PDB file of C-alpha atoms and ligand atoms in Angstrom:
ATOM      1  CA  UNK A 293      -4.056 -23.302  34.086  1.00 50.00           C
ATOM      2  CA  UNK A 294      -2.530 -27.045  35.170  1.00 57.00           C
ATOM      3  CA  UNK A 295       0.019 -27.234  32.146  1.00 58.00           C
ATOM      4  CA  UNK A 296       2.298 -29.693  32.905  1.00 68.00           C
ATOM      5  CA  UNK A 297       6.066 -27.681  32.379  1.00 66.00           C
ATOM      6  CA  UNK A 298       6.586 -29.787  29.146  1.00 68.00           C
ATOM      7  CA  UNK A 299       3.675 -28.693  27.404  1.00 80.00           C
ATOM      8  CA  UNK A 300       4.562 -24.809  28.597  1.00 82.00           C
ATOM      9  CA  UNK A 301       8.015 -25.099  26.799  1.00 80.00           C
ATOM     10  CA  UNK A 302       6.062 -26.756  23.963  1.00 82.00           C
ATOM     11  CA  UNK A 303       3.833 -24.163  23.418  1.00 81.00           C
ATOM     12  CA  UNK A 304       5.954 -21.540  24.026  1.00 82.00           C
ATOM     13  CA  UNK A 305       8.002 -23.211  20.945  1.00 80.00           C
ATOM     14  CA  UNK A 306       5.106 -23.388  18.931  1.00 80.00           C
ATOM     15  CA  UNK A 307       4.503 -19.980  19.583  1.00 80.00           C
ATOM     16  CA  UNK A 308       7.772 -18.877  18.930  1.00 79.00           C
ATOM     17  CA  UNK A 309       7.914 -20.608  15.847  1.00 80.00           C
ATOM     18  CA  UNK A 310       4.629 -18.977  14.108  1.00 78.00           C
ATOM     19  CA  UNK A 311       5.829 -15.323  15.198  1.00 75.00           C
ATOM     20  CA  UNK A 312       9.231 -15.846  13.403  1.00 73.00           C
ATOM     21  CA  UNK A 313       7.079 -17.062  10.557  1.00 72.00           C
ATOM     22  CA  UNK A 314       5.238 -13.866  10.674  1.00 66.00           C
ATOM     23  CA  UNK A 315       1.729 -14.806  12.519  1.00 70.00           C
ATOM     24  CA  UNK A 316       1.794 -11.832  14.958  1.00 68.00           C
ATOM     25  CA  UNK A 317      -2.503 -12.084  15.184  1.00 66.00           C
ATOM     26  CA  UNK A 318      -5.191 -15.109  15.328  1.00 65.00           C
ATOM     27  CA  UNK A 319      -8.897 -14.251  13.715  1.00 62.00           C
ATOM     28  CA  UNK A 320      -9.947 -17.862  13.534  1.00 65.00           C
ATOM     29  CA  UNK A 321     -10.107 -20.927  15.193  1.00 66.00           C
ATOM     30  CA  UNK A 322      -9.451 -22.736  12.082  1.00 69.00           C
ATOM     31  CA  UNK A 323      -7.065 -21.199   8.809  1.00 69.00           C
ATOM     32  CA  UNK A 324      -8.448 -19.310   5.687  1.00 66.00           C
ATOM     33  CA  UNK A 325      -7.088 -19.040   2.019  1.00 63.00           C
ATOM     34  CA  UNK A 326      -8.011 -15.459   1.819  1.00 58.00           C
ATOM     35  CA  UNK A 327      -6.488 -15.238  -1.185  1.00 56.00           C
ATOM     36  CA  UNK A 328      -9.293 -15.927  -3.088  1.00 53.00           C
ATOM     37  CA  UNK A 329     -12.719 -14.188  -3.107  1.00 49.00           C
ATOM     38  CA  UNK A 330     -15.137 -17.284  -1.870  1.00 44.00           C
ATOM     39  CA  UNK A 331     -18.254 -17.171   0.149  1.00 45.00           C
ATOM     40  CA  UNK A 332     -16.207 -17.850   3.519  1.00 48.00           C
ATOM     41  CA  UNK A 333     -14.475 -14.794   2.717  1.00 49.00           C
ATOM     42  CA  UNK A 334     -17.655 -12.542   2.023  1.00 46.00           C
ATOM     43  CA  UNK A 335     -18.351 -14.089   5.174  1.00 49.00           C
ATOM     44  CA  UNK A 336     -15.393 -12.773   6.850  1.00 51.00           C
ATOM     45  CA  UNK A 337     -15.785  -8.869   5.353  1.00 45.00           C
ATOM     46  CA  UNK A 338     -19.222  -9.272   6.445  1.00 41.00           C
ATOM     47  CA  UNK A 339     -18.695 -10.503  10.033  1.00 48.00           C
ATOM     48  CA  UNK A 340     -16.162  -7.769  10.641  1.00 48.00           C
ATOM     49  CA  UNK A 341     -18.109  -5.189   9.415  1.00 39.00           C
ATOM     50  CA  UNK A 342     -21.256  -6.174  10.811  1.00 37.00           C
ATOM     51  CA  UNK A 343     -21.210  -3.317  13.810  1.00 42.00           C
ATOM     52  CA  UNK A 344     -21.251  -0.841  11.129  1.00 40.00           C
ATOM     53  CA  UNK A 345     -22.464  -1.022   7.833  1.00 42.00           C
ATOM     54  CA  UNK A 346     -24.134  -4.076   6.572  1.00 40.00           C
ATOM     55  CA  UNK A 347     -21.835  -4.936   3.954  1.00 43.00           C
ATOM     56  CA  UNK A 348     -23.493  -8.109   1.483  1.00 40.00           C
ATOM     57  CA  UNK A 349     -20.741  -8.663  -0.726  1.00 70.00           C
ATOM     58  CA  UNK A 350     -17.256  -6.803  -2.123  1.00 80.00           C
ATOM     59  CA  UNK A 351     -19.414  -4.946  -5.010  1.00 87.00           C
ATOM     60  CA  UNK A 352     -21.408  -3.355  -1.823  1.00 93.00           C
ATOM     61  CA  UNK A 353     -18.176  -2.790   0.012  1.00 96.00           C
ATOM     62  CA  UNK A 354     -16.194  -1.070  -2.947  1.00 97.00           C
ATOM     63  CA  UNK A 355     -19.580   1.126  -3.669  1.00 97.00           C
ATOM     64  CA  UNK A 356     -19.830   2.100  -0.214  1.00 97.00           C
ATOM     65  CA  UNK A 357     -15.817   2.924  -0.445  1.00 98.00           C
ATOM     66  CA  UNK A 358     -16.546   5.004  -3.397  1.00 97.00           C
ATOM     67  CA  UNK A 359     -19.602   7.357  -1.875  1.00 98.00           C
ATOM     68  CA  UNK A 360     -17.090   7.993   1.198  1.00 98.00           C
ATOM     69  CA  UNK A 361     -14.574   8.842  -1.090  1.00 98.00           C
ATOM     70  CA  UNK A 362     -16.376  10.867  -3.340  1.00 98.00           C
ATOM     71  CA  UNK A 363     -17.693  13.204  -0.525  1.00 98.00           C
ATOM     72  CA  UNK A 364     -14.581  13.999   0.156  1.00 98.00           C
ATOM     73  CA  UNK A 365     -13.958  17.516  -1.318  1.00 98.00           C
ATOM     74  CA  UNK A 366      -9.912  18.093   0.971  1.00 98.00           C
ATOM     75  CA  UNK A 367      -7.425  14.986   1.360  1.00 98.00           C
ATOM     76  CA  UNK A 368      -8.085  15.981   5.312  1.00 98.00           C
ATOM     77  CA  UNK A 369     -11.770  14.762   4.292  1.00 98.00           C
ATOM     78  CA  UNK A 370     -10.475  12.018   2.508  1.00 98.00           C
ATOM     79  CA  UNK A 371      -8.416  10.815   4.916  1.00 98.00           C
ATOM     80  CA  UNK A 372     -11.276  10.686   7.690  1.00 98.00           C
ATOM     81  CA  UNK A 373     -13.799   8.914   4.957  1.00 98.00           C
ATOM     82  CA  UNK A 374     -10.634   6.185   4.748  1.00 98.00           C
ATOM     83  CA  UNK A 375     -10.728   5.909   8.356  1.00 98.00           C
ATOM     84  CA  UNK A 376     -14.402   5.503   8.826  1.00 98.00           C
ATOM     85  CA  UNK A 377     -14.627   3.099   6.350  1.00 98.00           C
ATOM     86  CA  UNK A 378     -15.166  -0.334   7.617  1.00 96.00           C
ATOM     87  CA  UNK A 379     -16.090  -2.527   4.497  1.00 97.00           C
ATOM     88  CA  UNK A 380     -11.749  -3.978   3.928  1.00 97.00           C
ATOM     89  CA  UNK A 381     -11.133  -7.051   5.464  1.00 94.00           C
ATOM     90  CA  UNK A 382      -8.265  -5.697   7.231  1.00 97.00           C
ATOM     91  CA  UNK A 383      -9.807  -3.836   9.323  1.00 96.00           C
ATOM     92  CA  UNK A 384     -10.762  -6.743  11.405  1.00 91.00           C
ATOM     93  CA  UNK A 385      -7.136  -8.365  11.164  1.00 93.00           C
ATOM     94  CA  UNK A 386      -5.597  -6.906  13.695  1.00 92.00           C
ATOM     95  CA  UNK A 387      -4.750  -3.634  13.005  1.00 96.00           C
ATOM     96  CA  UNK A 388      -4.417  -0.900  15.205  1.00 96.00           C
ATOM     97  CA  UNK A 389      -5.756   1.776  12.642  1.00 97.00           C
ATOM     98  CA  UNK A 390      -6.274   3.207   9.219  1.00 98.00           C
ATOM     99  CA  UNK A 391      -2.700   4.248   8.319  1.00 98.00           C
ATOM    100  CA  UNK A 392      -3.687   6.765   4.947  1.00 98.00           C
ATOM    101  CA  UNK A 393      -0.655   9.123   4.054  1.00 98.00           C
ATOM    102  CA  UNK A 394       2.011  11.181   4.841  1.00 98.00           C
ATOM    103  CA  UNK A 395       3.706  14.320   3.217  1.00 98.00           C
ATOM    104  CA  UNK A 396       2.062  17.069   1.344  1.00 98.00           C
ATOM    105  CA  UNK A 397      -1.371  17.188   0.096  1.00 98.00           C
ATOM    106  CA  UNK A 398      -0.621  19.475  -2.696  1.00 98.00           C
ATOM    107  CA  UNK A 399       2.494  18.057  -3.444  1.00 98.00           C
ATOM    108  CA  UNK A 400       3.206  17.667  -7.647  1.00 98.00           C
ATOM    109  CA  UNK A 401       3.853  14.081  -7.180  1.00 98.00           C
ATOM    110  CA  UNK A 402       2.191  11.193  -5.790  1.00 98.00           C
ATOM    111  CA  UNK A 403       3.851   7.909  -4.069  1.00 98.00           C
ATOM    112  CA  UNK A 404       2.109   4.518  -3.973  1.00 98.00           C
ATOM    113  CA  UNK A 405       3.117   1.384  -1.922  1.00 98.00           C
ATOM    114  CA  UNK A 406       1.949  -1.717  -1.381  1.00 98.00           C
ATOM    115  CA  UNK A 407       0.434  -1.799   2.188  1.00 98.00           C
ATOM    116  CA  UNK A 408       1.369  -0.372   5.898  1.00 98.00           C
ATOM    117  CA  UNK A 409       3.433  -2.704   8.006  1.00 97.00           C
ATOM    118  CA  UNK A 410       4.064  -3.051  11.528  1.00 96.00           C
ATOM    119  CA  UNK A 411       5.859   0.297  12.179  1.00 97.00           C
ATOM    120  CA  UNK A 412       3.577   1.870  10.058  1.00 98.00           C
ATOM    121  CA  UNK A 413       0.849   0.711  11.966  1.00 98.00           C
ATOM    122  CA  UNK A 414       2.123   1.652  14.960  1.00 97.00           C
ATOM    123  CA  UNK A 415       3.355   5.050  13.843  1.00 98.00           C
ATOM    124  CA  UNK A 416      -0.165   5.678  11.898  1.00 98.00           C
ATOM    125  CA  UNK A 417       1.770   6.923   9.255  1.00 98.00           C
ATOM    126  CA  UNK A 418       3.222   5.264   5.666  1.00 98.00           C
ATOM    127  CA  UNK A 419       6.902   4.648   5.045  1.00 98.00           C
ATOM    128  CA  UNK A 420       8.192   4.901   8.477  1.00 98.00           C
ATOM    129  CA  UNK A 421      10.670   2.170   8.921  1.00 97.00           C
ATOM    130  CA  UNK A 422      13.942   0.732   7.025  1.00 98.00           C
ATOM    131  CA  UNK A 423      12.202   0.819   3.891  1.00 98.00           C
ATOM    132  CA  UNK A 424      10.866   4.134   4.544  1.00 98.00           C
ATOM    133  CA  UNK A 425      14.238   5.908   5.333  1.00 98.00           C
ATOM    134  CA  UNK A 426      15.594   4.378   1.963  1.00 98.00           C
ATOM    135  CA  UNK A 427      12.529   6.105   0.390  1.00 98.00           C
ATOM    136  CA  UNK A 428      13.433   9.166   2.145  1.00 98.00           C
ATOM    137  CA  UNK A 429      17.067   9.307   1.666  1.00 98.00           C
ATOM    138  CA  UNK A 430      16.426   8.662  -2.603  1.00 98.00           C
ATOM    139  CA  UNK A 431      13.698  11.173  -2.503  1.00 98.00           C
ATOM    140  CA  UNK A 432      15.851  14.191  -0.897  1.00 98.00           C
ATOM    141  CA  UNK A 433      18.988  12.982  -3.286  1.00 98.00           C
ATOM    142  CA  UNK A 434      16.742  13.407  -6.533  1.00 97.00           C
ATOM    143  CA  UNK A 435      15.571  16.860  -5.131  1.00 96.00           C
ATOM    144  CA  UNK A 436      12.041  15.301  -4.428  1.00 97.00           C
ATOM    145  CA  UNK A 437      11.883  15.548  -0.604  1.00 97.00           C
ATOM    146  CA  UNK A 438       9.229  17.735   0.076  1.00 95.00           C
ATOM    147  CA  UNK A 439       7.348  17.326  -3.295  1.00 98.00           C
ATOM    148  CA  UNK A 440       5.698  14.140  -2.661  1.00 98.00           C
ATOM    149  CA  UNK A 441       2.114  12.874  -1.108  1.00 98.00           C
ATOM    150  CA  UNK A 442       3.066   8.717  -0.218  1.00 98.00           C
ATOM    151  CA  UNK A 443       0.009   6.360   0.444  1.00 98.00           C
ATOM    152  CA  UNK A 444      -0.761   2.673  -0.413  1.00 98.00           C
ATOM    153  CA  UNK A 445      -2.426   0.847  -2.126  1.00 98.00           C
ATOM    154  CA  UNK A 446      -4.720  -0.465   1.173  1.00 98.00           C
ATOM    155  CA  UNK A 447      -4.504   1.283   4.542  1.00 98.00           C
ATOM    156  CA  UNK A 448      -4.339  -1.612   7.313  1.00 98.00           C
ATOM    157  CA  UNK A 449      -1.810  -3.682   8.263  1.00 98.00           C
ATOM    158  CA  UNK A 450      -1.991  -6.732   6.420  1.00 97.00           C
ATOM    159  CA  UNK A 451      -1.441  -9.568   9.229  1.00 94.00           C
ATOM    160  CA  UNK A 452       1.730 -10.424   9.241  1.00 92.00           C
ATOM    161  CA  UNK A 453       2.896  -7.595   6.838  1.00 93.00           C
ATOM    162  CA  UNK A 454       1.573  -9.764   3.659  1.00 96.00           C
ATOM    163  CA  UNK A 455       0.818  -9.002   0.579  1.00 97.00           C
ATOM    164  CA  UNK A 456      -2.847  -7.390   0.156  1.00 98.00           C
ATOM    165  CA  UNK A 457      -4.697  -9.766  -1.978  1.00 97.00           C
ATOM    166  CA  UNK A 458      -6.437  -7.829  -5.301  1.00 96.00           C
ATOM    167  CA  UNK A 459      -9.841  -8.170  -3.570  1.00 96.00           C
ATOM    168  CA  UNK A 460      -8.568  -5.828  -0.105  1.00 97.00           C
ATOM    169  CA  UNK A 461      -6.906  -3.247  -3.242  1.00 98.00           C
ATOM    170  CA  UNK A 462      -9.946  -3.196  -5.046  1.00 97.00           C
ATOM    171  CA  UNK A 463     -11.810  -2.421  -2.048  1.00 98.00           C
ATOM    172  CA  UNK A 464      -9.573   0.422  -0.803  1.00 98.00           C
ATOM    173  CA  UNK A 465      -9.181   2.017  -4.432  1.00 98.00           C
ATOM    174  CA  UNK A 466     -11.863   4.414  -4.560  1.00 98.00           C
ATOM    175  CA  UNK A 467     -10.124   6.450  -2.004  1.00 98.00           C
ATOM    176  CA  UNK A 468      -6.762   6.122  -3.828  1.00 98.00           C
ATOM    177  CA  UNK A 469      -8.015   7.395  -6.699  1.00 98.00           C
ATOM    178  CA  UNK A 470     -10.167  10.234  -4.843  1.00 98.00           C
ATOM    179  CA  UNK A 471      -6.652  10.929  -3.771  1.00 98.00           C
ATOM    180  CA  UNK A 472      -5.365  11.016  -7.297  1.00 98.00           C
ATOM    181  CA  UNK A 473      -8.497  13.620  -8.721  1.00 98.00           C
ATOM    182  CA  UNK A 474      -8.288  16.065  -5.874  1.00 98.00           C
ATOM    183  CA  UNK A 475      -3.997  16.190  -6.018  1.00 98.00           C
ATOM    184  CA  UNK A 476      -4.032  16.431  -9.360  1.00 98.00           C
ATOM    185  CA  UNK A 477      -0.346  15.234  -9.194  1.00 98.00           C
ATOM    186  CA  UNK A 478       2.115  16.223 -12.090  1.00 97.00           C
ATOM    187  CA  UNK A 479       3.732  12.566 -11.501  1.00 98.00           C
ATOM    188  CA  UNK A 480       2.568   9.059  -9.903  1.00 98.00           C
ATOM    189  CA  UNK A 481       5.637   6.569  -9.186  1.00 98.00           C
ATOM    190  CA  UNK A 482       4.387   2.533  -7.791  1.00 98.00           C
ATOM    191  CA  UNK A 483       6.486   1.436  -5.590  1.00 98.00           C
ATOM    192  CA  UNK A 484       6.606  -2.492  -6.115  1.00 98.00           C
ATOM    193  CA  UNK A 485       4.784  -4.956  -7.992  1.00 98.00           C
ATOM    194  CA  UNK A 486       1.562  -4.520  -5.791  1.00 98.00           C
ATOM    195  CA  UNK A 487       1.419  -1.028  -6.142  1.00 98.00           C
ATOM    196  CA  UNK A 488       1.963  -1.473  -9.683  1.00 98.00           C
ATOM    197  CA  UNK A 489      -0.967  -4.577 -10.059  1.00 97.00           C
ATOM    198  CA  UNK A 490      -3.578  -2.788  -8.288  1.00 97.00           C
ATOM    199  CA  UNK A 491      -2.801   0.496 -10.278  1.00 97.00           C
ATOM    200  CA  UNK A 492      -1.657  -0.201 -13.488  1.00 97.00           C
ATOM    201  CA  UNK A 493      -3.942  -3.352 -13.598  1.00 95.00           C
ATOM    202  CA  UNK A 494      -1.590  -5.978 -14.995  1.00 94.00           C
ATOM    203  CA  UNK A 495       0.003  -8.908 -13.957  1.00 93.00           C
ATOM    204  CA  UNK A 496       3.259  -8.366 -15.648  1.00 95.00           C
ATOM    205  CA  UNK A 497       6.006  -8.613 -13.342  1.00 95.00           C
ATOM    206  CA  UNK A 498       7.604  -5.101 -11.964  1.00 97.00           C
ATOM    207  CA  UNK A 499      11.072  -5.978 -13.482  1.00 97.00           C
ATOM    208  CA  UNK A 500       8.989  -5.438 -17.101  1.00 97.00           C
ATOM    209  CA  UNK A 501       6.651  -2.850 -15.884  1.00 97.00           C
ATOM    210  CA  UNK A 502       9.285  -0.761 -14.345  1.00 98.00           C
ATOM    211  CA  UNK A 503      11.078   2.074 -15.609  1.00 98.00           C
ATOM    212  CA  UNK A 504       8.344   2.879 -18.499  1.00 97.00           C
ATOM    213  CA  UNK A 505       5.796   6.011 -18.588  1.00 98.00           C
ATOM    214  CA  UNK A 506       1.858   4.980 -18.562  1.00 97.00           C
ATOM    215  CA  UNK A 507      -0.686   7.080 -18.166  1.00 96.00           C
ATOM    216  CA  UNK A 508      -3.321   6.968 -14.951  1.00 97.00           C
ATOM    217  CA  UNK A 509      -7.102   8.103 -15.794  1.00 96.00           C
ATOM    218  CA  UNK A 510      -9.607   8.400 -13.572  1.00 96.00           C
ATOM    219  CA  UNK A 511     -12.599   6.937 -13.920  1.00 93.00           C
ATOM    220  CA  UNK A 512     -14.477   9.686 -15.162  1.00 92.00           C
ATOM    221  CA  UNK A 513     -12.096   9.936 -17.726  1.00 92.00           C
ATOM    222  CA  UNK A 514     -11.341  14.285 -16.338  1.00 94.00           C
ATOM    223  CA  UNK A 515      -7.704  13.413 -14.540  1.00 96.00           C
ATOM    224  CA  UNK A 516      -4.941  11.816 -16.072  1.00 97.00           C
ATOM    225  CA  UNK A 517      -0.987  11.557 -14.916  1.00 97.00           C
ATOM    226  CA  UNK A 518       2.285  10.346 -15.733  1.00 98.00           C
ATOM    227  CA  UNK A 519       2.775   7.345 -13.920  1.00 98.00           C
ATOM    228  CA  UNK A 520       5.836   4.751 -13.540  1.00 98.00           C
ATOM    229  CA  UNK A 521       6.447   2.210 -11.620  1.00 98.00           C
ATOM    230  CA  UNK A 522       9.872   0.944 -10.238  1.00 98.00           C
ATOM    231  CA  UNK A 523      11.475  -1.210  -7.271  1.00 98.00           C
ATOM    232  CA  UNK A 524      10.054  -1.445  -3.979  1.00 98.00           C
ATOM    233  CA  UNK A 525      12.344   0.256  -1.131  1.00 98.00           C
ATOM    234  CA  UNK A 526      12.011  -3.150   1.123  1.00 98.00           C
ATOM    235  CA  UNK A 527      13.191  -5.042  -1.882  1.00 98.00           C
ATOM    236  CA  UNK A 528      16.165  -2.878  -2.418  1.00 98.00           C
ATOM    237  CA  UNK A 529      17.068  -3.713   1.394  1.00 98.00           C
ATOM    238  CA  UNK A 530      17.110  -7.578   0.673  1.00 98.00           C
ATOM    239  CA  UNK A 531      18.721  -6.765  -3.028  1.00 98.00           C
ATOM    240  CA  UNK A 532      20.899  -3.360  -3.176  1.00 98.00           C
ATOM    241  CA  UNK A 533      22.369  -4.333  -6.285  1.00 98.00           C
ATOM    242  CA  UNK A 534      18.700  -3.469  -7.753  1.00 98.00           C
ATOM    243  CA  UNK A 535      19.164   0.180  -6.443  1.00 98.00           C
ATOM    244  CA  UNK A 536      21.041   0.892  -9.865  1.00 98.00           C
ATOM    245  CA  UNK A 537      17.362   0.549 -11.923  1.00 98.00           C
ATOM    246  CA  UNK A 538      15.277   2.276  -9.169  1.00 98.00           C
ATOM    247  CA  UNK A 539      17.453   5.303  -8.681  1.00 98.00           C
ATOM    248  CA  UNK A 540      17.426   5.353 -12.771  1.00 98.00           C
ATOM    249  CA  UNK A 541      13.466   5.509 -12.248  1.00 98.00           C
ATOM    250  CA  UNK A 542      13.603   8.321  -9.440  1.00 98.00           C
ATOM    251  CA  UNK A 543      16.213  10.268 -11.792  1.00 97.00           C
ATOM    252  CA  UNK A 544      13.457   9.697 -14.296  1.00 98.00           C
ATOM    253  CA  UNK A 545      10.865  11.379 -12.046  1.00 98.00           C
ATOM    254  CA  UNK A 546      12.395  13.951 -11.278  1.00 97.00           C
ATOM    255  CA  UNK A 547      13.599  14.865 -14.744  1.00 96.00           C
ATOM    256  CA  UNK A 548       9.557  14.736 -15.579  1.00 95.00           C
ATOM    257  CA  UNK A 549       9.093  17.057 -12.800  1.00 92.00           C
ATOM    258  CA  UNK A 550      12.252  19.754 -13.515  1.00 87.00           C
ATOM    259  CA  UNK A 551      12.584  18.748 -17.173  1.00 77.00           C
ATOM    260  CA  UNK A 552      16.050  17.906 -15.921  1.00 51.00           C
ATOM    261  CA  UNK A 553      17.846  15.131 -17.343  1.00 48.00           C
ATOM    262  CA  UNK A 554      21.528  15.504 -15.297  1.00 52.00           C
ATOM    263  CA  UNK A 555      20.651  14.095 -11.950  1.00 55.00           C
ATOM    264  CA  UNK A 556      22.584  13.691  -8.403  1.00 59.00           C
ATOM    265  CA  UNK A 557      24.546   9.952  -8.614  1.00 58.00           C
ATOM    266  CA  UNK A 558      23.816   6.465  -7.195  1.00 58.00           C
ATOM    267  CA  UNK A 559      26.272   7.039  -4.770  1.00 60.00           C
ATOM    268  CA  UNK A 560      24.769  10.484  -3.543  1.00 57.00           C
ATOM    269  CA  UNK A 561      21.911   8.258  -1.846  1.00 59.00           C
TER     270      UNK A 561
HETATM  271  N1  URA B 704       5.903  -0.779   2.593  1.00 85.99           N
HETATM  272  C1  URA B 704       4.861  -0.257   1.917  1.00 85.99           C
HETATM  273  O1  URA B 704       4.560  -0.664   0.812  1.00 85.99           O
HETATM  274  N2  URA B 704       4.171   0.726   2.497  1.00 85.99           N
HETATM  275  C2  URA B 704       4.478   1.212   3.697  1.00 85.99           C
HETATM  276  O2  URA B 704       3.795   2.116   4.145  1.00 85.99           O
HETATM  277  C3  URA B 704       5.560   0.657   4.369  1.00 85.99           C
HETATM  278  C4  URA B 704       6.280  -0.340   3.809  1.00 85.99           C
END
């Protein structure tokens, strides 16, 4: 290339300047609201799918979701169906792979998040990185450590570690709630609001949602759970004064679990 020196340091700015914004990946010449389900988005699920499965629209997508999920008789199974399945938007986004779950399969309870991020996606597993090791440190102080299954609510990287829009949950769902019918789990906690959006299928805020029992049902109506929702672990990072309320939540789980009410204390974690 003939760039002058100016316009190197220019776009090197530039550059600069969208990666501390968070654009790590470019799909499109031009931008996209894909926050909203319009035909330019069908478009998009369709062009990156288009090697695979012919995918016409996101009621094709989440029915294709659900007959891979529902052949899935072993969370090993499920797991592969989650990785073969090409009908979520992010899939073409950038990231490097399906990132589906961590922890025990059996496990009593179930963890959801929101969505992998970049050390997640690297790592191919959920929960791996500062947020994670919160997690991890308020799981083993409640006596939870190795009782828990933790996935999300999608499983790809959302560029620039986003929030997944309703239309990428509602795609990857069928597989989280093939994962709920064959764990059976005692206990489901959210972790966050999107977690608790996608699942509990409200759009109250997770500082009302929080803290309070529901129950999950499966679609067939044969599984149900226990399921709260509380804090997300990232959030506590940026706000540790809200650590109070989730560790109150945690304490609540695992009281569920042991029928324990007298739990470890805040400062144990
Ligand atoms: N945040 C999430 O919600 N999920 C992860 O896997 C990692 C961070």
């Amino acid at each position: 290339m003939n760039a002058q020196p100016h316009d190197t340091a220019a776009m090197e700015s530039l550059l600069a300047f969208w990666r501390d914004a968070g654009v790590d990946a470019c799909f499109e010449d031009s931008p996209q609201d894909r926050t909203i389900v319009v035909a330019p988005a069908l478009k998009a699920v369709t062009r990156a799918t288009a090697s695979v499965t012919p995918v016409v629209n996101m009621g094709d997508a989440t029915a294709e979701a659900r007959r891979l999920a529902n052949d899935a008789e072993t969370m090993e199974a499920l797991a592969g169906a989650a990785a073969a399945f090409k009908g979520c938007e992010l899939v073409g986004m950038g990231a490097r792979g399906c990132v589906f779950g961590r922890g025990d399969p059996h496990a009593p309870i179930l963890l959801v998040g929101e969505a992998p991020g970049a050390e997640e996606d690297a790592a191919g597993q959920p929960f791996v990185g500062r947020a994670g090791k919160l997690l991890d440190r308020m799981l083993a102080a409640a006596g939870l450590a190795d009782r828990v299954f933790i996935t999300n609510t999608v499983f790809w990287r959302p560029p620039g570690n986003r929030t997944p829009t309703p239309q990428e949950q509602a795609v990857c769902a069928p597989f989280l709630e093939r994962a709920f019918v064959l764990m059976k789990p005692r206990a489901v906690l959210l972790l966050g609001a999107a977690a608790a959006r996608s699942v509990l299928r409200t759009e109250d805020g997770i500082m009302k949602v929080r803290g309070q029992w529901r129950d999950w049902r499966s679609t067939e109506g044969d599984v149900s759970a226990p399921v709260i929702a509380t804090l997300h672990p990232a959030f506590l990072l940026r706000q540790p004064q809200a650590k109070r309320q989730a560790w109150a939540d945690m304490l609540e789980l695992a009281a569920r679990l042991d029928g324990d009410t007298d739990g470890p204390a805040l400062s144990d974690v």
